[in-house]
CSV table of C-alpha atoms and ligand atoms in Angstrom, one decimal:
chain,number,residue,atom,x,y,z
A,1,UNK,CA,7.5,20.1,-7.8
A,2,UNK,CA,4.8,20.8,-5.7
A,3,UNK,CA,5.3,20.9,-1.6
A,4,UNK,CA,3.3,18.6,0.9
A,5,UNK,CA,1.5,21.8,1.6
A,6,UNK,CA,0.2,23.3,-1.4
A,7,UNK,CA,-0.8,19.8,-2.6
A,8,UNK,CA,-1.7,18.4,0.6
A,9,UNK,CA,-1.8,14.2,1.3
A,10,UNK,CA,-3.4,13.5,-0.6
A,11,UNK,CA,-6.3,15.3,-2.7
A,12,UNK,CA,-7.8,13.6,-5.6
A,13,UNK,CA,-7.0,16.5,-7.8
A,14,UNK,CA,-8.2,17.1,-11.2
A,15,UNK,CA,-5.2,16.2,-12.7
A,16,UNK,CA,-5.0,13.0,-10.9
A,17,UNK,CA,-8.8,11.9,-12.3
A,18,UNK,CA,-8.2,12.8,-15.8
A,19,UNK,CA,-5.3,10.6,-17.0
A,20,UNK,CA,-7.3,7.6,-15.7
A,21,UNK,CA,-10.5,9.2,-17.6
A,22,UNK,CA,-8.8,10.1,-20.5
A,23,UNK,CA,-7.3,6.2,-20.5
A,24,UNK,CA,-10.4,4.6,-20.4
A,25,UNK,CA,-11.7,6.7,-23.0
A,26,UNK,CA,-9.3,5.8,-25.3
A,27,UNK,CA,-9.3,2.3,-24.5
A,28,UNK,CA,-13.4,2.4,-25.6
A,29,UNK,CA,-12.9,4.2,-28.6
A,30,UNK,CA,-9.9,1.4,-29.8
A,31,UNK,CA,-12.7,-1.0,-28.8
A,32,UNK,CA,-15.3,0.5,-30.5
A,33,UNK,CA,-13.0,0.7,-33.8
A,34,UNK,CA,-12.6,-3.3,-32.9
A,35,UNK,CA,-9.4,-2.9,-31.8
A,36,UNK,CA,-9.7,-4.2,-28.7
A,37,UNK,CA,-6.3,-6.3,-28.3
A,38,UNK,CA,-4.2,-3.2,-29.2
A,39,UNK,CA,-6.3,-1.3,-26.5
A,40,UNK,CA,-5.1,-4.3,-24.3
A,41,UNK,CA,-1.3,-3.5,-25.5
A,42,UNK,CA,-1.7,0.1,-24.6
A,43,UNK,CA,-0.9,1.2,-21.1
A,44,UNK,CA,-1.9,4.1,-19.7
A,45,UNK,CA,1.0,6.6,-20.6
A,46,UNK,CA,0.1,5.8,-24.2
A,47,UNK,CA,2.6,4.5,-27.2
A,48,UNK,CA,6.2,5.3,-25.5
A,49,UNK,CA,5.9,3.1,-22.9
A,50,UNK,CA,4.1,0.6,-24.6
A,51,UNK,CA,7.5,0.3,-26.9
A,52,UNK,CA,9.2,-0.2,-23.9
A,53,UNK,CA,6.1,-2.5,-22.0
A,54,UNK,CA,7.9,-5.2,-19.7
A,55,UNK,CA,7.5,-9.0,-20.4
A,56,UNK,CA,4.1,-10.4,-18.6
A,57,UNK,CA,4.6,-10.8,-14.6
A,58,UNK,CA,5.6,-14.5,-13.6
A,59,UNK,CA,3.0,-16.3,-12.3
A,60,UNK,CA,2.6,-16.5,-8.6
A,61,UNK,CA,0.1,-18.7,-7.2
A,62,UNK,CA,-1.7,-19.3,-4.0
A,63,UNK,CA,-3.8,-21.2,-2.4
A,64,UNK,CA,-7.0,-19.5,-1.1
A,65,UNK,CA,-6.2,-18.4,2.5
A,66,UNK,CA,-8.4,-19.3,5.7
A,67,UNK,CA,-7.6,-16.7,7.7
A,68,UNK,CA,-10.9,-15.7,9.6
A,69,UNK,CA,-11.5,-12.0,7.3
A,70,UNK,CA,-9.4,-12.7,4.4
A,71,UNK,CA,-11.9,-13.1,1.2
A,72,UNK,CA,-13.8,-10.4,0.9
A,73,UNK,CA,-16.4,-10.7,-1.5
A,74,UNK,CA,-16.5,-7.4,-2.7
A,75,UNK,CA,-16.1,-7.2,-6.9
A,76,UNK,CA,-12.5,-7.0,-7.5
A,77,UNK,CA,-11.0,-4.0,-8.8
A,78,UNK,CA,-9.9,-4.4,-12.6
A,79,UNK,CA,-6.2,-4.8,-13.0
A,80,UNK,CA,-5.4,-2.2,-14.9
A,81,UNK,CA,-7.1,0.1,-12.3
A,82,UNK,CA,-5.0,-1.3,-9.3
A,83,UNK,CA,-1.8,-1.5,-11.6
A,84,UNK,CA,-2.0,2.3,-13.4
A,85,UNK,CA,-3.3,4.2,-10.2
A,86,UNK,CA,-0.7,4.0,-7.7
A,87,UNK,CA,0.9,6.3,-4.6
A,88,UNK,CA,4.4,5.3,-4.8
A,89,UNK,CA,6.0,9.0,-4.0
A,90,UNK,CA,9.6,7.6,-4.8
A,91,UNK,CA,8.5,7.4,-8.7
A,92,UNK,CA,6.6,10.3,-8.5
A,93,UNK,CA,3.9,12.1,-6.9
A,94,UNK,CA,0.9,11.7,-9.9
A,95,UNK,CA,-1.3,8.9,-10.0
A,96,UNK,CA,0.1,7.5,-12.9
A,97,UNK,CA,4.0,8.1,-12.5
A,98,UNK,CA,4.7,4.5,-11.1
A,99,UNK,CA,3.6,2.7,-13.5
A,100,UNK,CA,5.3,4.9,-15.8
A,101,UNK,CA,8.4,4.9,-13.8
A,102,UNK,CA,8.8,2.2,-12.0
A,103,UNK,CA,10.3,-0.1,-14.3
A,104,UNK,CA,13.7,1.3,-13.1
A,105,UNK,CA,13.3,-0.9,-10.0
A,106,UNK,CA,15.6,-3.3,-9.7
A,107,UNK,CA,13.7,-6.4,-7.7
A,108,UNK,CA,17.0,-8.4,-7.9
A,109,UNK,CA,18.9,-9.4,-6.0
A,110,UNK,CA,17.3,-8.2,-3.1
A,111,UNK,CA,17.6,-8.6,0.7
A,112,UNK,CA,15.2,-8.0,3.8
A,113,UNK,CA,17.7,-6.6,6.7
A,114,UNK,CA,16.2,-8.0,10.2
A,115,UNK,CA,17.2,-5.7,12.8
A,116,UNK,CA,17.0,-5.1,16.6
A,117,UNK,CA,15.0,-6.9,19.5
A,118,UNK,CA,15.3,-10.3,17.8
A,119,UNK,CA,17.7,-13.7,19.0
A,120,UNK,CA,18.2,-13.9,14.5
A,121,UNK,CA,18.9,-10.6,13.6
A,122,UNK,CA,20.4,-10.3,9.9
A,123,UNK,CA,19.8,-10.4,6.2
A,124,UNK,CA,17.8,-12.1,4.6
A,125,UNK,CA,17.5,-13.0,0.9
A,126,UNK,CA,14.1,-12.5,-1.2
A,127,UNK,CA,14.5,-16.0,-2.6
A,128,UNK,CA,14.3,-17.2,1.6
A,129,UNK,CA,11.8,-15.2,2.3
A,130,UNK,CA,9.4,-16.4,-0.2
A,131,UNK,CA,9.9,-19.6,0.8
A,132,UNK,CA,9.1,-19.1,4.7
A,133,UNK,CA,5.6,-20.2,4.2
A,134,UNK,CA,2.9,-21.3,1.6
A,135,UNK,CA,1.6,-18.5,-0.5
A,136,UNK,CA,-2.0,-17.5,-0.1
A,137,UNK,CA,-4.7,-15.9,-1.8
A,138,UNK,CA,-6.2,-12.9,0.2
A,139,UNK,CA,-9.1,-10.6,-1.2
A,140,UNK,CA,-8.3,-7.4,0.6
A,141,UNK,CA,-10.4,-3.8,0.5
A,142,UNK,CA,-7.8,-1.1,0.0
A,143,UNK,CA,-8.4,2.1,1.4
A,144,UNK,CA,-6.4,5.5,0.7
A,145,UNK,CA,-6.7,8.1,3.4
A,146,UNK,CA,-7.2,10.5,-0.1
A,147,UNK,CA,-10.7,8.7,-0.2
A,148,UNK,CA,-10.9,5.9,-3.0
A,149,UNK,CA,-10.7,2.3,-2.2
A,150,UNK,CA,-9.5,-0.9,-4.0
A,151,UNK,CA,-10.2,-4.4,-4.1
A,152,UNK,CA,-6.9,-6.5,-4.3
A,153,UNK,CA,-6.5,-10.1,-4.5
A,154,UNK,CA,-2.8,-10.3,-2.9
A,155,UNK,CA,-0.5,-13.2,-3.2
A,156,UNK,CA,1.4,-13.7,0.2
A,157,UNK,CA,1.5,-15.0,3.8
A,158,UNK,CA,1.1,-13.6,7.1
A,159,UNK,CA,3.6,-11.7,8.4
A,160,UNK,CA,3.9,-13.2,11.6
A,161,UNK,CA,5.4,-16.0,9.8
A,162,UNK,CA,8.4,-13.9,9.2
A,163,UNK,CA,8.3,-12.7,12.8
A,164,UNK,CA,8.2,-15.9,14.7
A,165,UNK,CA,11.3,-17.2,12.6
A,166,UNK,CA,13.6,-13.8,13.9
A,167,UNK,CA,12.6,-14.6,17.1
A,168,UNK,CA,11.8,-11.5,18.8
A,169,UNK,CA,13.0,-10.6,22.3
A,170,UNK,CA,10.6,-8.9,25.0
A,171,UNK,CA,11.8,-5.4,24.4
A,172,UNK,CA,9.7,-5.6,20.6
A,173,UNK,CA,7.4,-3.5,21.7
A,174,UNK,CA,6.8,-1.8,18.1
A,175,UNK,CA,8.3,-2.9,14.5
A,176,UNK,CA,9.5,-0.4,12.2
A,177,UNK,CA,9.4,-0.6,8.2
A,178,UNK,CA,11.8,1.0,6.0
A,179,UNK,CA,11.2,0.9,2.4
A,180,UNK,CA,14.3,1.4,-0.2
A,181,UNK,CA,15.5,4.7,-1.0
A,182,UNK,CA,17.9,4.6,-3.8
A,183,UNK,CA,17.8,8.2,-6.3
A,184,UNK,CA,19.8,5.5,-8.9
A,185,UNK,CA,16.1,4.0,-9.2
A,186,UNK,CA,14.1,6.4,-7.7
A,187,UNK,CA,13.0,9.8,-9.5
A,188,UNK,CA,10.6,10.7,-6.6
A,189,UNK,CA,13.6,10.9,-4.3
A,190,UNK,CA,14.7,14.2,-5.9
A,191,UNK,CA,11.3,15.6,-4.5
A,192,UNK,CA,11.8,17.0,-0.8
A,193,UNK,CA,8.1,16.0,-0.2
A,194,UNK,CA,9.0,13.3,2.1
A,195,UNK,CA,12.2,12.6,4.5
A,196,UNK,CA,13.4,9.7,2.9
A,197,UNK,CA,13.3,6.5,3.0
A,198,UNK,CA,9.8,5.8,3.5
A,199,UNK,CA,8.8,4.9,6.8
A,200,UNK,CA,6.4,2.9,8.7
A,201,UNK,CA,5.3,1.1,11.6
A,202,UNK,CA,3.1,-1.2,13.9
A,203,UNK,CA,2.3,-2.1,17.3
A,204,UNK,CA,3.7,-5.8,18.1
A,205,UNK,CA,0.3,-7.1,18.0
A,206,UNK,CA,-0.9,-5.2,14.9
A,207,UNK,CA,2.5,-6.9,13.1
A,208,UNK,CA,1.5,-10.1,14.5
A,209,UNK,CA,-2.3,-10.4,13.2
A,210,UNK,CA,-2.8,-12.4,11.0
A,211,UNK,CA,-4.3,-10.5,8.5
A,212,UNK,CA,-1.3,-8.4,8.3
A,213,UNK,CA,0.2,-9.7,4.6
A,214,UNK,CA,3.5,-9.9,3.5
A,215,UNK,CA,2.7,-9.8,-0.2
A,216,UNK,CA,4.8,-10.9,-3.0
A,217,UNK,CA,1.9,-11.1,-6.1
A,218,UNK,CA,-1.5,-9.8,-6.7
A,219,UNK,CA,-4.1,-11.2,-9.4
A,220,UNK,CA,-1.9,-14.4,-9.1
A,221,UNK,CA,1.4,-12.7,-10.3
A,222,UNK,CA,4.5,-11.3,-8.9
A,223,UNK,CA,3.6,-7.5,-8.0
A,224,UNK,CA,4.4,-5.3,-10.7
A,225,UNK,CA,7.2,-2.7,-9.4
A,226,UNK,CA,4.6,-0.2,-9.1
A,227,UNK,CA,2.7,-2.1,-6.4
A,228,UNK,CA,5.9,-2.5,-4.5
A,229,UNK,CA,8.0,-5.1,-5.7
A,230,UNK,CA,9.5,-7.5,-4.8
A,231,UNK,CA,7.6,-7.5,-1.3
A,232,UNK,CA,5.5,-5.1,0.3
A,233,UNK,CA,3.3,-5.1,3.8
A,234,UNK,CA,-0.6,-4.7,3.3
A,235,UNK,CA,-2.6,-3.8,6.6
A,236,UNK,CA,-6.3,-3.9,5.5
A,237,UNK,CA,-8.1,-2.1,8.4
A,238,UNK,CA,-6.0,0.6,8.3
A,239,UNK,CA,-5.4,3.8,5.8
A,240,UNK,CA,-3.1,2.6,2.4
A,241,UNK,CA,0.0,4.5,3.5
A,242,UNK,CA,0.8,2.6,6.4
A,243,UNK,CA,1.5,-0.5,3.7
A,244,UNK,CA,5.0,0.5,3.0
A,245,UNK,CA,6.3,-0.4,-1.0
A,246,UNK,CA,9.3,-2.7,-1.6
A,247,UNK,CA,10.3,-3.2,2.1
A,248,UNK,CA,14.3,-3.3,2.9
A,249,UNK,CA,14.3,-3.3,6.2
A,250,UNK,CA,12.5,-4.5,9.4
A,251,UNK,CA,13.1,-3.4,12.6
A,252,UNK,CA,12.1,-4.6,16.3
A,253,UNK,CA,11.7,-1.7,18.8
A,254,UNK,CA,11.4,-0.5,22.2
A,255,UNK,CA,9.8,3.0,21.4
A,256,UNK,CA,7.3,3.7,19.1
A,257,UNK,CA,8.7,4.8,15.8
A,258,UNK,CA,7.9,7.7,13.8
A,259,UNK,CA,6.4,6.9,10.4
A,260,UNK,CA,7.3,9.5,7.4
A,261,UNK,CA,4.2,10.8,7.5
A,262,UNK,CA,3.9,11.5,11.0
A,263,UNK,CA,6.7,13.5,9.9
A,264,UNK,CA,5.9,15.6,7.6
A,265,UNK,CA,2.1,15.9,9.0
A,266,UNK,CA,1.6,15.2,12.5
A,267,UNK,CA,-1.7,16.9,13.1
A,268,UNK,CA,-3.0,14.9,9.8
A,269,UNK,CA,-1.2,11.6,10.1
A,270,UNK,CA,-1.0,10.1,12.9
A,271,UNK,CA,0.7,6.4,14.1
A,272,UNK,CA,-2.4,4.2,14.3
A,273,UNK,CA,-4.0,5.4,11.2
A,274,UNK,CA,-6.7,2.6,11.6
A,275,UNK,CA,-9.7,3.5,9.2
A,276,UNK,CA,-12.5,6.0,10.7
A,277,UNK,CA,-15.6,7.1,9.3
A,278,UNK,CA,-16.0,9.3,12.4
A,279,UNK,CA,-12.5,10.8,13.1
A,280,UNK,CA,-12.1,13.2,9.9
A,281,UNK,CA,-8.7,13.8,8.4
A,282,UNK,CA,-8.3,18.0,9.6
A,283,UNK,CA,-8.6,19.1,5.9
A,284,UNK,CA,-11.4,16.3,4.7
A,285,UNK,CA,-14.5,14.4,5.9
A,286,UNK,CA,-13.3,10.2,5.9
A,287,UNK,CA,-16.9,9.1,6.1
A,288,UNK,CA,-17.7,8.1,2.6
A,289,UNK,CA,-15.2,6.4,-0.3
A,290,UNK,CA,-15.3,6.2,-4.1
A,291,UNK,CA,-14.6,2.8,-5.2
A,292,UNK,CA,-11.8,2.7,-8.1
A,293,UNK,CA,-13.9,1.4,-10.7
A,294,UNK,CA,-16.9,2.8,-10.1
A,295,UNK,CA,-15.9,5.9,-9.8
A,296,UNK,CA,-18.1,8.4,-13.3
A,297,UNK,CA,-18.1,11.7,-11.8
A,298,UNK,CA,-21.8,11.5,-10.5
A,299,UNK,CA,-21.4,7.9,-9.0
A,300,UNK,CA,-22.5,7.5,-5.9
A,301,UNK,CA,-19.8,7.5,-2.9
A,302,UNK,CA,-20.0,4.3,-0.7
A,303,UNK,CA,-20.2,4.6,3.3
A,304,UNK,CA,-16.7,4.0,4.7
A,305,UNK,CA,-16.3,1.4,7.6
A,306,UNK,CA,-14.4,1.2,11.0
A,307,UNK,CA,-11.5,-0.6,10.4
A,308,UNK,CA,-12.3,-0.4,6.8
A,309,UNK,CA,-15.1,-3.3,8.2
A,310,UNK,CA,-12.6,-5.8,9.5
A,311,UNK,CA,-13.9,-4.6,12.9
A,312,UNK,CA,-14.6,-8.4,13.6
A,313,UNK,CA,-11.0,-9.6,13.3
A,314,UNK,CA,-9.0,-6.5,14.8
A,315,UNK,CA,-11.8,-4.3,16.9
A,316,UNK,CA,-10.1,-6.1,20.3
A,317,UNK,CA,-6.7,-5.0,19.5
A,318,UNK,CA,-8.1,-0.7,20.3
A,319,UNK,CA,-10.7,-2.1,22.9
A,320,UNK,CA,-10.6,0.9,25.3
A,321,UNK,CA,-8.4,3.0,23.3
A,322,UNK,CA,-9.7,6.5,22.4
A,323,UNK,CA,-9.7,6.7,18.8
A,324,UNK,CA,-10.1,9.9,18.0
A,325,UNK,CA,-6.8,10.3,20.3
A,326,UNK,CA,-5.0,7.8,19.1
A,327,UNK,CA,-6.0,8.4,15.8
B,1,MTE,N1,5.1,2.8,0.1
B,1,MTE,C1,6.2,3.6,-0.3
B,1,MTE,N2,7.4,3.1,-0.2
B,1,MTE,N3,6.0,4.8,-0.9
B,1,MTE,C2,4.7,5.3,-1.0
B,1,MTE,O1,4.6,6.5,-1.5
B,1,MTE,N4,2.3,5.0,-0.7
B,1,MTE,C3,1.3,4.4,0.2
B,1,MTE,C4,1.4,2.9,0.3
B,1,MTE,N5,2.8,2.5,0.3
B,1,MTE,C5,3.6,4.6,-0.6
B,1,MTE,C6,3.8,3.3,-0.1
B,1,MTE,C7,-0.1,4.8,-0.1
B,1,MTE,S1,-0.5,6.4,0.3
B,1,MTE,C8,-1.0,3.9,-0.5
B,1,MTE,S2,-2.7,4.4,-0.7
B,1,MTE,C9,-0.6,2.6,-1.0
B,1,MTE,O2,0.8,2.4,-0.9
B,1,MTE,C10,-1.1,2.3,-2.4
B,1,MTE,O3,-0.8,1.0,-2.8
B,1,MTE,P1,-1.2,0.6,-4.3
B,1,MTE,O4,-0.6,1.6,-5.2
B,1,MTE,O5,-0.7,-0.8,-4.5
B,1,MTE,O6,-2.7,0.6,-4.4
């Protein structure tokens, strides 16, 4: 298994490209031979998982959100893209191992644990949560610190809906995320690449924008369990690894807590992670992005943006911060 440091967070390696290559291909030459609905019936890791391919996702509607930022008009991302090429290091550390593992994942029952600086700490169950608000529809651009970017219609509601219900006290200063860590489920966990579980966090005020999405669904279905099942966070302006998967835990703090990858990376990863054409990641230049779809070998790369161009909505929140500090 290969070590945070002779793989490095989180190269586009050759290996990583080629799968999703070689799937395409295959799915033109099956539609070429007219066989286009079994290309639809094949998934990416080919004829052994399709024997075993899960029933379709329940449908999970919402209503198109009005949140100032939250459509972006940006061509979505296909599907099958966002759904076959996936970081989710607990099912491996290959583009293509969640969706070819996750369907271990047990999404129920499931509970939220709400703990710390809050007057309602406890646990609470997925069925509750999904009912704390009205689901919305959010167009979201996705993108990796590795250097590709998504776009994602998600199916959720502001997380500050969830906040304002646990009623925080005035020592929530920071919250923390912890994602679920169970080796039962998990193959990835065997890998020492991370100290699990997965962990992430957020200023008060970053948790408390309201573009920051609790998300249940995407493309107007429950997330597959490779997307992070049965409920995952989704930061837009800021790098994809600070939206930890299938969330178990939420904490309120006083200090600011240490993320997993600040852990394993501190020079690389650091807490505010907000995307930054200008401030390079040590081993890579962040200033450009190739967009998962568009991505032949010679297409052209597309100019990243500060805050991953939600600048407008969240710029205020860093107004006199040094962000190649506080990077
Ligand atoms: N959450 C957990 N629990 N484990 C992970 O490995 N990877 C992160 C983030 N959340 C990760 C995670 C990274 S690096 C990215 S880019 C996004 O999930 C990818 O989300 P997607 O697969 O839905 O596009």
């Amino acid at each position: 298994m290969p070590t945070l440091k002779d793989r490095g967070f989180l190269h586009p390696l050759a290996s990583e490209i080629t799968p999703q290559a070689a799937y395409l291909r295959r799915r033109e030459l099956l539609q070429g031979l007219g066989l286009a609905g079994a290309a639809a019936l094949l998934p990416a890791a080919g004829p052994a998982l399709a024997q075993r391919a899960a029933p379709p996702l329940p449908p999970l509607p919402g209503a198109r959100s009005t949140v100032p930022g939250a459509i972006a008009t940006d061509k979505l991302t296909d599907f099958k893209d966002a759904s076959t090429y996936n970081n989710f290091y607990e099912f491996g550390l290959d583009k293509d191992d969640p969706a070819k593992h996750a369907h271990t994942l047990k999404t129920r029952p499931w509970t939220v644990a709400i703990e710390g600086a809050v007057k309602k700490p406890g646990l609470l169950d997925i069925e509750a949560v999904l009912k704390l608000a009205p689901m919305e529809e959010r167009i979201y651009r996705l993108r990796c610190v590795e250097g590709w970017s998504m776009v994602i219609p998600w199916v959720g509601f502001s997380l500050a809906e969830l906040i304002r219900r646990v009623e925080p006290t005035g020592n929530a200063k920071f919250v923390e995320f912890v994602t679920l860590a169970d080796r039962a489920q998990m193959p990835g966990l065997r890998s020492s690449v991370l100290d699990w579980p997965y962990v992430e966090g957020l200023r008060m005020d970053e948790a408390m924008h309201p573009l920051t999405l609790l998300a249940f669904g995407m493309y107007g279905q429950v997330l597959p369990n490779q997307n992070g099942a049965p409920l995952r966070l989704v930061v837009p302006w800021k790098y994809g690894f600070k939206s930890g998967k299938s969330l178990v835990k939420i904490r309120f703090v006083e200090q600011q807590p240490k993320s997993s990858w600040e852990k394993a990376a501190p020079q690389e990863y650091g807490f505010f992670s907000n995307v930054n054409p200008q401030v390079d990641h040590p081993r890579w230049s962040q200033a450009t992005e190739r967009r998962i779809g568009e991505d032949g070998l010679f297409a052209k790369k597309r100019p990243t943006l500060l805050f991953n161009g939600y600048e407008p909505q969240v710029g205020q929140l860093y107004a006199g911060m040094d962000l190649r500090r506080f990077f």
